[in-house]
Structure formats: structure tokens, C-alpha cells
Short mmCIF file of N, CA and C in Angstrom, two decimals:
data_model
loop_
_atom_site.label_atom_id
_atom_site.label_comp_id
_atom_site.label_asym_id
_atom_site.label_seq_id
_atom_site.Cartn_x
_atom_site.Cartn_y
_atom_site.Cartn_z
N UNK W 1 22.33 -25.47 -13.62
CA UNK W 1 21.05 -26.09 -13.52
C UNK W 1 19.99 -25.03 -13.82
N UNK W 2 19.10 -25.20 -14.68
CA UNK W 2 18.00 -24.17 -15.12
C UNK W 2 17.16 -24.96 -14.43
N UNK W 3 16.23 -23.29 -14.18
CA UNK W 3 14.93 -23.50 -13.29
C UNK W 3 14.19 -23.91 -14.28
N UNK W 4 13.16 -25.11 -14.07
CA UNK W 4 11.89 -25.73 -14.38
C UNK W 4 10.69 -24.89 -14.45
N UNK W 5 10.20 -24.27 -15.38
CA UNK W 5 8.64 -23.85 -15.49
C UNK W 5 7.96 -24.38 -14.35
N UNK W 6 6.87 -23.93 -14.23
CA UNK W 6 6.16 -24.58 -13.20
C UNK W 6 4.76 -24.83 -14.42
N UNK W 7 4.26 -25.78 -13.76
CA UNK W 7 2.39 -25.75 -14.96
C UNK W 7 1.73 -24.87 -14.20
N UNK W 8 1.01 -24.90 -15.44
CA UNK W 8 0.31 -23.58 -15.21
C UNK W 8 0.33 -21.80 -14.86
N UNK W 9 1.72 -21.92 -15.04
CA UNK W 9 2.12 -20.50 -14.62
C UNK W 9 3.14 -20.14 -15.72
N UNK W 10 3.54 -18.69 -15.59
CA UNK W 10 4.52 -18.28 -15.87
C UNK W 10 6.47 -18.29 -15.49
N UNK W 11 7.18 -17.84 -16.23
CA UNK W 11 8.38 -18.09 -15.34
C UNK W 11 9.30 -16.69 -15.66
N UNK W 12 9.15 -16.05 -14.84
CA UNK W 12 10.10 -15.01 -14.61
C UNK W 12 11.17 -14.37 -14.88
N UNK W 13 12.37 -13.57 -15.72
CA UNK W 13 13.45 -13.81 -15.88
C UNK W 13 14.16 -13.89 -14.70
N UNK W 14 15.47 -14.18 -14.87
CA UNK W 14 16.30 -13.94 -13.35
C UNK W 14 16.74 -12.72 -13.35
N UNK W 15 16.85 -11.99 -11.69
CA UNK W 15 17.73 -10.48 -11.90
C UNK W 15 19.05 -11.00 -12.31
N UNK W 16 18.85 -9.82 -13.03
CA UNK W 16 20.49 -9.80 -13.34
C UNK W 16 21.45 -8.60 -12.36
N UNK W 17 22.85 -8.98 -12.45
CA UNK W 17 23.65 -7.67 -11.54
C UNK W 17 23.70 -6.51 -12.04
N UNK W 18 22.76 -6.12 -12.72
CA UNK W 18 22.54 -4.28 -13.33
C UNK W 18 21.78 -3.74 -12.02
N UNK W 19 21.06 -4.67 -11.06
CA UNK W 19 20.25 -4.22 -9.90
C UNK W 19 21.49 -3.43 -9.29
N UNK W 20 22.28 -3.55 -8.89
CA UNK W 20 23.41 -3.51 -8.23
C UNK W 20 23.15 -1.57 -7.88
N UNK W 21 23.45 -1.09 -8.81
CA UNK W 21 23.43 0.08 -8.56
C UNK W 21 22.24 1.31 -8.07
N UNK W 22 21.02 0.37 -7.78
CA UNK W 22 19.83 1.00 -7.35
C UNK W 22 19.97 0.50 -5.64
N UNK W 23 20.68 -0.54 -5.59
CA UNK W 23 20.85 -0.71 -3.97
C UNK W 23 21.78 -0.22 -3.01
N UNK W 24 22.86 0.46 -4.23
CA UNK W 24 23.73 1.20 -3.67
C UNK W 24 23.21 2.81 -3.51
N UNK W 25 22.48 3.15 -4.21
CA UNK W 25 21.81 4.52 -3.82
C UNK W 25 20.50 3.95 -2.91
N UNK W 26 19.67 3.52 -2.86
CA UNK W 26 19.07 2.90 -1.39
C UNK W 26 19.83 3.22 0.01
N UNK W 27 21.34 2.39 -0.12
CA UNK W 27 22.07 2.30 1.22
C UNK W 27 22.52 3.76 1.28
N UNK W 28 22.63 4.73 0.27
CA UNK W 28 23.21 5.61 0.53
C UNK W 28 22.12 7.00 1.45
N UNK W 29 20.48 6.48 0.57
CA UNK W 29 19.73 7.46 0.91
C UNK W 29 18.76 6.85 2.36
N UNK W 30 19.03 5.25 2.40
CA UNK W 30 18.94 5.46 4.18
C UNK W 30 19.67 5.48 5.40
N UNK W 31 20.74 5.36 4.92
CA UNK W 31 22.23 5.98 5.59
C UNK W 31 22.38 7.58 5.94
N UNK W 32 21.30 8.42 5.20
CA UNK W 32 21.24 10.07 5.36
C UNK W 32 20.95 10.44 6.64
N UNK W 33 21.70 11.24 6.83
CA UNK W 33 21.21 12.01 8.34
C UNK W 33 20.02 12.60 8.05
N UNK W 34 19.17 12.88 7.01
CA UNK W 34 18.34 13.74 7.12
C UNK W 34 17.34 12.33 7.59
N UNK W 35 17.31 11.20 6.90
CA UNK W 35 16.85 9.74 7.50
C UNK W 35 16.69 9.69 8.56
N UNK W 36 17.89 9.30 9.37
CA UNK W 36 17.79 9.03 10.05
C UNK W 36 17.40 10.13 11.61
N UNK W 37 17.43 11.23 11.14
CA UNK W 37 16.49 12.42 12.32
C UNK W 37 15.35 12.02 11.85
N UNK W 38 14.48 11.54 10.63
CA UNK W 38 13.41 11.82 10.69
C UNK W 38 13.04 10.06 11.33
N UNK W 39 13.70 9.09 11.58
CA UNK W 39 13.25 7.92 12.11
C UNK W 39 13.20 8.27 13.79
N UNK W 40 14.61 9.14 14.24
CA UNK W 40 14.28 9.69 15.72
C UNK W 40 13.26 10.84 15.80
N UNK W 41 12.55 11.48 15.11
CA UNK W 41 11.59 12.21 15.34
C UNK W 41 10.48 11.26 15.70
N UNK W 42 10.29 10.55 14.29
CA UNK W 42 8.78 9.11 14.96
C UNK W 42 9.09 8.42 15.63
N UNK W 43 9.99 8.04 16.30
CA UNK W 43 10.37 7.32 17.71
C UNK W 43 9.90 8.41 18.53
N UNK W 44 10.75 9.49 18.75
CA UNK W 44 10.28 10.44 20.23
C UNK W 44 8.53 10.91 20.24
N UNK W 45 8.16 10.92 19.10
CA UNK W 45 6.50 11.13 18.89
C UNK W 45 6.06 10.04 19.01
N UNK W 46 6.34 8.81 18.95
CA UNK W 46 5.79 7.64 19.37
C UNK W 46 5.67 7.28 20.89
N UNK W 47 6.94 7.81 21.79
CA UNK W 47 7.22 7.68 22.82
C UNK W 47 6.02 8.54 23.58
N UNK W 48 5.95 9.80 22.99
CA UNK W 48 5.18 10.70 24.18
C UNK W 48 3.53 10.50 23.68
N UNK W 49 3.38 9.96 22.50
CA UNK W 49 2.09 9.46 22.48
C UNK W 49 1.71 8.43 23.65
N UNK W 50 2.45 7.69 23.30
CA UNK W 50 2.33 6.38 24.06
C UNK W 50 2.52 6.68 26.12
N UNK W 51 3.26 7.64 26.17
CA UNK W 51 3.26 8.20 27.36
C UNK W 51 1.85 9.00 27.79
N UNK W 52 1.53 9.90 26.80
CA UNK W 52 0.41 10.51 27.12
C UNK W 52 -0.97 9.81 26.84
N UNK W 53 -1.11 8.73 26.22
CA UNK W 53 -2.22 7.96 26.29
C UNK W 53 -2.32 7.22 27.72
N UNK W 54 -1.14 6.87 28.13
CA UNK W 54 -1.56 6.27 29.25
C UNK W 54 -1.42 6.57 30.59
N UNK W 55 -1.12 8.33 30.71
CA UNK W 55 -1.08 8.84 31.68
C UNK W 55 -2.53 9.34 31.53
N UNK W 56 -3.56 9.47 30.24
CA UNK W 56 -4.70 9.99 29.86
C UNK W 56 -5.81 8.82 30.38
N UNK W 57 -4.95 8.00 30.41
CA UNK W 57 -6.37 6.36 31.41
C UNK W 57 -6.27 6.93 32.37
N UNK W 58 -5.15 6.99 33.16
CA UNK W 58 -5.07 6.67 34.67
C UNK W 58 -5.78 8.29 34.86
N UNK W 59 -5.93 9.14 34.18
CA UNK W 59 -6.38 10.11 35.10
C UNK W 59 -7.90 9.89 34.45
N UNK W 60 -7.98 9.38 33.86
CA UNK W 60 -9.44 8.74 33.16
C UNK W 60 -10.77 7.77 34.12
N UNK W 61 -9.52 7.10 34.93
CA UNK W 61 -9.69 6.04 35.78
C UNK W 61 -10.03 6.63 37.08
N UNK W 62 -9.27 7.26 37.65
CA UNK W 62 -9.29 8.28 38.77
C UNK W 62 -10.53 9.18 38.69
N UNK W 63 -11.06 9.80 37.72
CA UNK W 63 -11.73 10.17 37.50
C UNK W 63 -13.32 9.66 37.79
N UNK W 64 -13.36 8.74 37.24
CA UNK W 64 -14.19 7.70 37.07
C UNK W 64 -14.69 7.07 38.38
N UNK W 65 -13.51 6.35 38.87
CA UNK W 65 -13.81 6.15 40.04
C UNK W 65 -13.97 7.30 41.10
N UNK W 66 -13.75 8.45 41.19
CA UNK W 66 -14.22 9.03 42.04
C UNK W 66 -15.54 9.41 41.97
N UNK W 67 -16.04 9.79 40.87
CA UNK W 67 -17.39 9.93 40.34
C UNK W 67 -18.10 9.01 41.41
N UNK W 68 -17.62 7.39 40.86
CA UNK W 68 -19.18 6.36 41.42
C UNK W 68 -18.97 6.60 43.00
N UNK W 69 -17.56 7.06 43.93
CA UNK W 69 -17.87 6.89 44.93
C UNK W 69 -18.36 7.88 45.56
N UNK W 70 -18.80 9.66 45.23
CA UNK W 70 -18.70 10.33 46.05
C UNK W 70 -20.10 11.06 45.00
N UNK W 71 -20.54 11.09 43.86
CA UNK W 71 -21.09 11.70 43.45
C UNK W 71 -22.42 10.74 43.37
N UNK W 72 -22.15 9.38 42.88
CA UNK W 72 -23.41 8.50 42.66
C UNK W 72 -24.09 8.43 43.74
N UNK W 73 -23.87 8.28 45.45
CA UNK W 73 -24.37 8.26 46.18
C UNK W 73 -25.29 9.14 46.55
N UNK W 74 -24.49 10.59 46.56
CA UNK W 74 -25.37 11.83 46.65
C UNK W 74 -26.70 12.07 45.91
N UNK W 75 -26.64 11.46 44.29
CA UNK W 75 -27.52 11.63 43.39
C UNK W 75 -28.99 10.75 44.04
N UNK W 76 -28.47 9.59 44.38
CA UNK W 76 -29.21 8.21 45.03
C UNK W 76 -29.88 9.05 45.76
N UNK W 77 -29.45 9.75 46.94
CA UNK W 77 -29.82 10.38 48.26
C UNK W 77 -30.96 11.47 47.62
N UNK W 78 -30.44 12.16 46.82
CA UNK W 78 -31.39 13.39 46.09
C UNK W 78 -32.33 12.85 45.57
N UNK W 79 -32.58 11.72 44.86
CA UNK W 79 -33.66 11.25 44.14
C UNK W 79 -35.00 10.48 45.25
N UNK W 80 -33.74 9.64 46.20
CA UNK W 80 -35.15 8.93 47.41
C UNK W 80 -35.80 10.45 48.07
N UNK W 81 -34.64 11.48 48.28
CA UNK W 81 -35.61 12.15 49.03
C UNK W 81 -36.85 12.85 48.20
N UNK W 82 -36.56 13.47 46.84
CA UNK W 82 -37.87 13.82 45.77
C UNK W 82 -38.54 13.14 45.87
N UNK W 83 -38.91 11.60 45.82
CA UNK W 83 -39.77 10.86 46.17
C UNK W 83 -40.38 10.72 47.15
N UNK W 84 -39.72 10.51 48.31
CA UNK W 84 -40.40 11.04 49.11
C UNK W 84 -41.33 12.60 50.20
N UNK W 85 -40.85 13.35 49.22
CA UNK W 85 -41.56 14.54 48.93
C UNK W 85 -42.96 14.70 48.56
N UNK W 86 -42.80 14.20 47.25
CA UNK W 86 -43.88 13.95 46.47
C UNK W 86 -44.79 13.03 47.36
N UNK W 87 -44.44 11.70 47.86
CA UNK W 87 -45.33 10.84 48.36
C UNK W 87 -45.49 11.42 49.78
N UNK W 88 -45.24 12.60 50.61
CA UNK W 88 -45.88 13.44 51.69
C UNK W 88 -46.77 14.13 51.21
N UNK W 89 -46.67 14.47 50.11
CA UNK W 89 -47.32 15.35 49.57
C UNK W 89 -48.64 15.36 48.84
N UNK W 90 -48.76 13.99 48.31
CA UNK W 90 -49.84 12.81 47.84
C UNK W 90 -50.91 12.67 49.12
N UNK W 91 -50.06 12.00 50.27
CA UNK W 91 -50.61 11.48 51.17
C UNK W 91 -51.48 12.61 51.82
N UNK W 92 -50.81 13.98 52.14
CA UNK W 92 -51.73 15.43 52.39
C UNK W 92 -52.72 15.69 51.85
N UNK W 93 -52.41 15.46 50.56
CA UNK W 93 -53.56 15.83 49.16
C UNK W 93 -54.81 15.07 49.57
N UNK W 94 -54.55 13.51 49.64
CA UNK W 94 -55.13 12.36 50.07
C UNK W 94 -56.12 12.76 51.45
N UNK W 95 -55.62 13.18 52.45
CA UNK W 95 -55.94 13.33 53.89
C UNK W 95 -56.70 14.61 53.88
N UNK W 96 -56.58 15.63 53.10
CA UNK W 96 -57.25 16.71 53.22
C UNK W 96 -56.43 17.66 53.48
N UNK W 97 -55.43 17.85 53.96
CA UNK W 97 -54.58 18.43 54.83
C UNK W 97 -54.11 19.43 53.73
N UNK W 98 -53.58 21.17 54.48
CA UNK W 98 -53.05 21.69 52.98
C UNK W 98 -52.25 21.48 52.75
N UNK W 99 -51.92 22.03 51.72
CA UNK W 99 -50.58 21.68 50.80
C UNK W 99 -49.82 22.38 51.15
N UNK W 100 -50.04 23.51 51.40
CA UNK W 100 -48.95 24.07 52.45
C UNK W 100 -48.05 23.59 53.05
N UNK W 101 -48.34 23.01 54.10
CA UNK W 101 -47.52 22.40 55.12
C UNK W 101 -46.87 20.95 54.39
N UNK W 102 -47.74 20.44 53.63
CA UNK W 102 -46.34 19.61 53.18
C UNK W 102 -45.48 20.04 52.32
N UNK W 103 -45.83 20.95 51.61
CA UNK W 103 -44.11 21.58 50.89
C UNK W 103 -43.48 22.16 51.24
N UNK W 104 -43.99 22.94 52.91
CA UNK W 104 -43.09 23.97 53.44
C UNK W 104 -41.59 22.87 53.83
N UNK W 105 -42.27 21.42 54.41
CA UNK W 105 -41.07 20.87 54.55
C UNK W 105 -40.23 20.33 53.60
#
């Protein structure tokens, strides 16, 4: 049974079995040990990537979260009290009072 043209297109020859001998050097050259170390090399480099990316969150994470709980607060604390520095210090200015004594505190 011959294949039918298709419209509008072209039609291809068929392979013939001369392929034969380019697939037998294929099987032979990925059958190589030198192959196949270099497929277990990008596996074990795949592995410790993939290990070290995500041991690189969690200490990412840890990180992170310790930050907002122990450092953000402190910053909070440092900033109301500058403000309120300044606004003792306004209010002195304001009152007459020297300036002295409100920055000594």
C-alpha cells in the first residue's frame, strides 16, 4: 500500500535500512562508560544543588524570622524613644527652659 500525498504539501521519501548502522554506533557511544560517569556526575551535581538550595531557604527563613522578632522591635523602641526626645526637647525650647537639661536626659 503506498502512502497518499497529502494537498498541499510535500511527501517525504521513506527511510530506508542504510539508517541501520548510525544507530548501532549511537547504542554503542551511549552504552560508554565514559557516558555513562558523565550522566552520574549530573545526577550527583543535581542532587547537592538541589540539597543545598534548600538547606539555603531554611537557613534563609530562620534568618528572617529571627530578624522580625528580636531586631524589629528594638528598632520600633529606638525610633519612639528619638521622638520623644526631640518632642522634650521642643516642649523646653517652647517653655523657656534650657536646653540643657532636656538633652542631658
Amino acid at each position: 500500500m503506498a502512502a497518499q500525498p497529502r494537498r498541499g504539501g510535500i511527501s517525504l521519501p521513506e527511510r530506508s535500512s542504510a539508517s541501520k548502522p548510525h544507530s548501532n554506533i549511537l547504542a554503542r557511544i551511549t552504552s560508554s562508560p565514559i557516558v555513562s560517569r558523565g550522566k552520574q556526575a549530573a545526577s550527583d551535581a543535581a542532587f547537592v544543588s538541589k540539597k543545598l538550595l534548600r538547606s539555603t531557604g531554611k537557613a534563609a527563613w530562620i534568618a528572617g524570622t529571627t530578624f522580625l522578632i528580636l531586631f524589629v522591635p528594638l528598632i520600633i523602641e529606638m525610633d519612639r524613644e528619638q521622638q520623644f526626645n526631640e518632642l522634650e526637647l521642643q516642649q523646653a525650647s517652647l517653655l523657656g527652659a534650657p536646653a540643657t537639661a532636656a538633652a542631658r536626659s
